[in-house]
């Protein structure tokens, strides 16, 4: 079965600094990969997704992610973090064409 | 307008009770989902419906029964509530059942069983 690992439970970044959140997946075929963000008390919002093609994908709110097949990774990046980016971030992989499997999330804290 | 709405937002109840959570989407989507997020933030799909037909039914106790009166609504009924049912339940919808289509999530219902 497919699985997703987000090795960092919490990350603290200074406002204005760059950010990288790690995601590793286990999947036999070409995966469908997603990053979602959950703000406190809110539902999840899709930041970006990868299906095929260019391995560097751009998303909303200035986020990007890079698919690296050799490392089974799909890390999320942002060059300059804003205080409003503080949230929980979830990586997910498509287990079938109908079902998403989520990682356990990384909580991003932004310090002034 | 709220795209995916859930009621109630908070639900506190005692063990053994029966409760329902309602979900409505006004996006015209064909597919709707229920997810459970436990206290460790682990998010797992429970059910999905496409045009009122059950598509995914994960290993969920049969005390949980989804009901879709029409494609804009997917309610979750839970019988004989247990302490372990305490969680945040999210409803979501997408245009079609293919995960290539973005899933839009509701704000969640925090269920606390005492």
GROMACS .gro file of C-alpha atoms in nm:
model
  226
    1UNK     CA    1   0.000   0.000   0.000
    2UNK     CA    2   0.106   0.354  -0.060
    3UNK     CA    3   0.238   0.560   0.228
    4UNK     CA    4   0.359   0.911   0.292
    5UNK     CA    5   0.620   1.017   0.545
    6UNK     CA    6   0.665   1.369   0.670
    7UNK     CA    7   0.969   1.338   0.897
    8UNK     CA    8   0.936   1.678   1.062
    9UNK     CA    9   0.654   1.716   1.313
   10UNK     CA   10   0.731   2.082   1.384
   11UNK     CA   11   0.943   2.338   1.204
   12UNK     CA   12   1.011   2.694   1.317
   13UNK     CA   13   1.122   2.949   1.061
   14UNK     CA   14   1.193   3.318   1.099
   15UNK     CA   15   0.973   3.549   0.900
   16UNK     CA   16   1.141   3.628   0.570
   17UNK     CA   17   1.355   3.314   0.576
   18UNK     CA   18   1.324   3.033   0.327
   19UNK     CA   19   1.127   2.717   0.397
   20UNK     CA   20   1.152   2.354   0.294
   21UNK     CA   21   0.911   2.089   0.417
   22UNK     CA   22   1.003   1.731   0.348
   23UNK     CA   23   0.781   1.459   0.209
   24UNK     CA   24   0.875   1.103   0.111
   25UNK     CA   25   0.635   0.860  -0.045
   26UNK     CA   26   0.614   0.493  -0.114
   27UNK     CA   27   0.443   0.406  -0.440
   28UNK     CA   28   0.519   0.159  -0.715
   29UNK     CA   29   0.409   0.354  -1.018
   30UNK     CA   30   0.420   0.720  -1.109
   31UNK     CA   31   0.252   0.887  -0.816
   32UNK     CA   32  -0.001   1.162  -0.801
   33UNK     CA   33   0.134   1.396  -0.532
   34UNK     CA   34  -0.027   1.682  -0.346
   35UNK     CA   35   0.043   1.939  -0.080
   36UNK     CA   36  -0.241   2.074   0.132
   37UNK     CA   37  -0.240   2.344   0.400
   38UNK     CA   38  -0.466   2.353   0.704
   39UNK     CA   39  -0.493   2.682   0.890
   40UNK     CA   40  -0.609   2.667   1.253
   41UNK     CA   41  -0.975   2.574   1.275
   42UNK     CA   42  -1.007   2.545   0.898
   43UNK     CA   43  -1.039   2.273   0.641
   44UNK     CA   44  -0.762   2.176   0.404
   45UNK     CA   45  -0.674   2.381   0.099
   46UNK     CA   46  -0.480   2.251  -0.199
   47UNK     CA   47  -0.146   2.429  -0.251
   48UNK     CA   48  -0.022   2.235  -0.553
   49UNK     CA   49  -0.018   1.897  -0.721
   50UNK     CA   50   0.205   1.687  -0.944
   51UNK     CA   51   0.089   1.430  -1.196
   52UNK     CA   52   0.350   1.428  -1.470
   53UNK     CA   53   0.571   1.654  -1.677
   54UNK     CA   54   0.786   1.928  -1.528
   55UNK     CA   55   0.914   1.808  -1.193
   56UNK     CA   56   0.906   2.157  -1.044
   57UNK     CA   57   0.548   2.263  -0.984
   58UNK     CA   58   0.423   2.603  -0.881
   59UNK     CA   59   0.133   2.648  -0.645
   60UNK     CA   60  -0.065   2.917  -0.475
   61UNK     CA   61   0.067   3.160  -0.214
   62UNK     CA   62   0.419   3.150  -0.358
   63UNK     CA   63   0.481   2.781  -0.284
   64UNK     CA   64   0.658   2.536  -0.512
   65UNK     CA   65   0.747   2.169  -0.488
   66UNK     CA   66   0.995   1.947  -0.665
   67UNK     CA   67   0.934   1.583  -0.752
   68UNK     CA   68   1.247   1.369  -0.732
   69UNK     CA   69   1.178   1.014  -0.838
   70UNK     CA   70   1.525   0.890  -0.739
   71UNK     CA   71   1.468   1.006  -0.383
   72UNK     CA   72   1.094   0.934  -0.370
   73UNK     CA   73   1.049   1.286  -0.247
   74UNK     CA   74   0.818   1.578  -0.308
   75UNK     CA   75   0.947   1.861  -0.090
   76UNK     CA   76   0.762   2.187  -0.053
   77UNK     CA   77   0.951   2.516  -0.066
   78UNK     CA   78   0.893   2.885  -0.027
   79UNK     CA   79   1.168   3.146  -0.066
   80UNK     CA   80   1.038   3.390   0.195
   81UNK     CA   81   0.795   3.292   0.468
   82UNK     CA   82   0.525   3.525   0.595
   83UNK     CA   83   0.366   3.508   0.938
   84UNK     CA   84   0.038   3.408   0.773
   85UNK     CA   85   0.202   3.088   0.648
   86UNK     CA   86   0.192   2.944   0.999
   87UNK     CA   87  -0.027   2.636   0.962
   88UNK     CA   88  -0.025   2.258   0.931
   89UNK     CA   89   0.101   2.122   0.600
   90UNK     CA   90   0.004   1.782   0.464
   91UNK     CA   91   0.161   1.587   0.183
   92UNK     CA   92  -0.059   1.328   0.011
   93UNK     CA   93  -0.022   1.060  -0.255
   94UNK     CA   94  -0.292   0.913  -0.479
   95UNK     CA   95  -0.328   0.548  -0.386
   96UNK     CA   96  -0.575   0.493  -0.665
   97UNK     CA   97  -0.749   0.725  -0.901
   98UNK     CA   98  -1.009   0.776  -0.630
   99UNK     CA   99  -0.824   0.780  -0.300
  100UNK     CA  100  -0.572   1.006  -0.130
  101UNK     CA  101  -0.335   0.888   0.142
  102UNK     CA  102  -0.212   1.167   0.368
  103UNK     CA  103   0.104   1.208   0.570
  104UNK     CA  104   0.088   1.300   0.936
  105UNK     CA  105   0.155   1.665   0.872
  106UNK     CA  106   0.420   1.922   0.961
  107UNK     CA  107   0.332   2.216   1.179
  108UNK     CA  108   0.502   2.536   1.065
  109UNK     CA  109   0.568   2.803   1.324
  110UNK     CA  110   0.686   3.145   1.209
  111UNK     CA  111   0.890   3.355   1.448
  112UNK     CA  112   0.914   3.734   1.419
  113UNK     CA  113  -2.089   3.177  -0.035
  114UNK     CA  114  -1.941   2.882   0.149
  115UNK     CA  115  -1.841   2.609  -0.098
  116UNK     CA  116  -1.853   2.314   0.142
  117UNK     CA  117  -2.036   2.361   0.467
  118UNK     CA  118  -2.078   2.134   0.766
  119UNK     CA  119  -2.307   2.144   1.064
  120UNK     CA  120  -2.255   2.147   1.349
  121UNK     CA  121  -1.905   2.287   1.392
  122UNK     CA  122  -1.877   2.140   1.741
  123UNK     CA  123  -2.059   1.840   1.880
  124UNK     CA  124  -2.027   1.719   2.238
  125UNK     CA  125  -2.219   1.409   2.333
  126UNK     CA  126  -2.214   1.110   2.563
  127UNK     CA  127  -2.115   0.755   2.490
  128UNK     CA  128  -2.393   0.545   2.348
  129UNK     CA  129  -2.576   0.832   2.179
  130UNK     CA  130  -2.657   0.854   1.809
  131UNK     CA  131  -2.560   1.169   1.621
  132UNK     CA  132  -2.548   1.306   1.268
  133UNK     CA  133  -2.320   1.550   1.092
  134UNK     CA  134  -2.449   1.725   0.783
  135UNK     CA  135  -2.252   1.832   0.480
  136UNK     CA  136  -2.359   2.039   0.182
  137UNK     CA  137  -2.166   2.161  -0.119
  138UNK     CA  138  -2.281   2.428  -0.362
  139UNK     CA  139  -2.009   2.368  -0.620
  140UNK     CA  140  -2.211   2.135  -0.839
  141UNK     CA  141  -1.962   1.856  -0.775
  142UNK     CA  142  -2.046   1.491  -0.835
  143UNK     CA  143  -1.825   1.338  -0.565
  144UNK     CA  144  -1.828   1.387  -0.191
  145UNK     CA  145  -1.609   1.244   0.085
  146UNK     CA  146  -1.587   1.200   0.459
  147UNK     CA  147  -1.250   1.208   0.633
  148UNK     CA  148  -1.157   1.154   0.997
  149UNK     CA  149  -0.870   1.345   1.157
  150UNK     CA  150  -0.758   1.203   1.489
  151UNK     CA  151  -0.590   1.378   1.779
  152UNK     CA  152  -0.249   1.335   1.615
  153UNK     CA  153  -0.374   1.514   1.303
  154UNK     CA  154  -0.368   1.191   1.100
  155UNK     CA  155  -0.624   1.230   0.821
  156UNK     CA  156  -0.787   0.922   0.673
  157UNK     CA  157  -1.064   0.877   0.424
  158UNK     CA  158  -1.379   0.702   0.545
  159UNK     CA  159  -1.623   0.714   0.254
  160UNK     CA  160  -1.674   0.865  -0.086
  161UNK     CA  161  -1.990   0.898  -0.292
  162UNK     CA  162  -2.023   0.973  -0.660
  163UNK     CA  163  -2.368   1.082  -0.776
  164UNK     CA  164  -2.521   0.929  -0.464
  165UNK     CA  165  -2.343   0.597  -0.520
  166UNK     CA  166  -2.094   0.465  -0.263
  167UNK     CA  167  -1.748   0.444  -0.419
  168UNK     CA  168  -1.507   0.408  -0.129
  169UNK     CA  169  -1.592   0.243   0.200
  170UNK     CA  170  -1.282   0.207   0.410
  171UNK     CA  171  -1.253  -0.017   0.713
  172UNK     CA  172  -1.491   0.181   0.926
  173UNK     CA  173  -1.719   0.036   1.197
  174UNK     CA  174  -2.068  -0.020   1.066
  175UNK     CA  175  -2.187   0.219   1.336
  176UNK     CA  176  -2.091   0.484   1.080
  177UNK     CA  177  -2.338   0.519   0.797
  178UNK     CA  178  -2.317   0.782   0.525
  179UNK     CA  179  -2.635   0.897   0.360
  180UNK     CA  180  -2.658   1.096   0.039
  181UNK     CA  181  -3.009   1.227  -0.027
  182UNK     CA  182  -2.885   1.408  -0.337
  183UNK     CA  183  -2.549   1.480  -0.491
  184UNK     CA  184  -2.515   1.810  -0.303
  185UNK     CA  185  -2.546   1.649   0.039
  186UNK     CA  186  -2.357   1.377   0.222
  187UNK     CA  187  -2.451   1.326   0.584
  188UNK     CA  188  -2.270   1.107   0.835
  189UNK     CA  189  -2.473   0.923   1.095
  190UNK     CA  190  -2.299   0.758   1.387
  191UNK     CA  191  -2.471   0.510   1.614
  192UNK     CA  192  -2.371   0.410   1.967
  193UNK     CA  193  -2.092   0.663   1.994
  194UNK     CA  194  -1.768   0.554   2.161
  195UNK     CA  195  -1.484   0.750   2.318
  196UNK     CA  196  -1.259   0.659   2.025
  197UNK     CA  197  -1.493   0.834   1.785
  198UNK     CA  198  -1.374   1.169   1.920
  199UNK     CA  199  -1.206   1.342   1.628
  200UNK     CA  200  -1.250   1.612   1.370
  201UNK     CA  201  -1.460   1.499   1.075
  202UNK     CA  202  -1.411   1.669   0.741
  203UNK     CA  203  -1.641   1.662   0.446
  204UNK     CA  204  -1.497   1.730   0.101
  205UNK     CA  205  -1.615   1.738  -0.257
  206UNK     CA  206  -1.462   1.722  -0.601
  207UNK     CA  207  -1.592   1.760  -0.953
  208UNK     CA  208  -1.548   1.392  -1.027
  209UNK     CA  209  -1.420   1.086  -0.846
  210UNK     CA  210  -1.078   1.100  -1.011
  211UNK     CA  211  -0.822   1.240  -0.767
  212UNK     CA  212  -0.693   1.453  -1.049
  213UNK     CA  213  -0.976   1.683  -0.955
  214UNK     CA  214  -0.910   1.908  -0.656
  215UNK     CA  215  -1.090   1.817  -0.337
  216UNK     CA  216  -1.251   2.109  -0.155
  217UNK     CA  217  -1.277   2.063   0.219
  218UNK     CA  218  -1.532   2.189   0.465
  219UNK     CA  219  -1.427   2.354   0.793
  220UNK     CA  220  -1.465   2.034   0.993
  221UNK     CA  221  -1.683   1.915   1.280
  222UNK     CA  222  -1.510   1.853   1.610
  223UNK     CA  223  -1.682   1.562   1.779
  224UNK     CA  224  -1.615   1.503   2.147
  225UNK     CA  225  -1.755   1.192   2.310
  226UNK     CA  226  -1.759   1.193   2.690
   0.00000   0.00000   0.00000
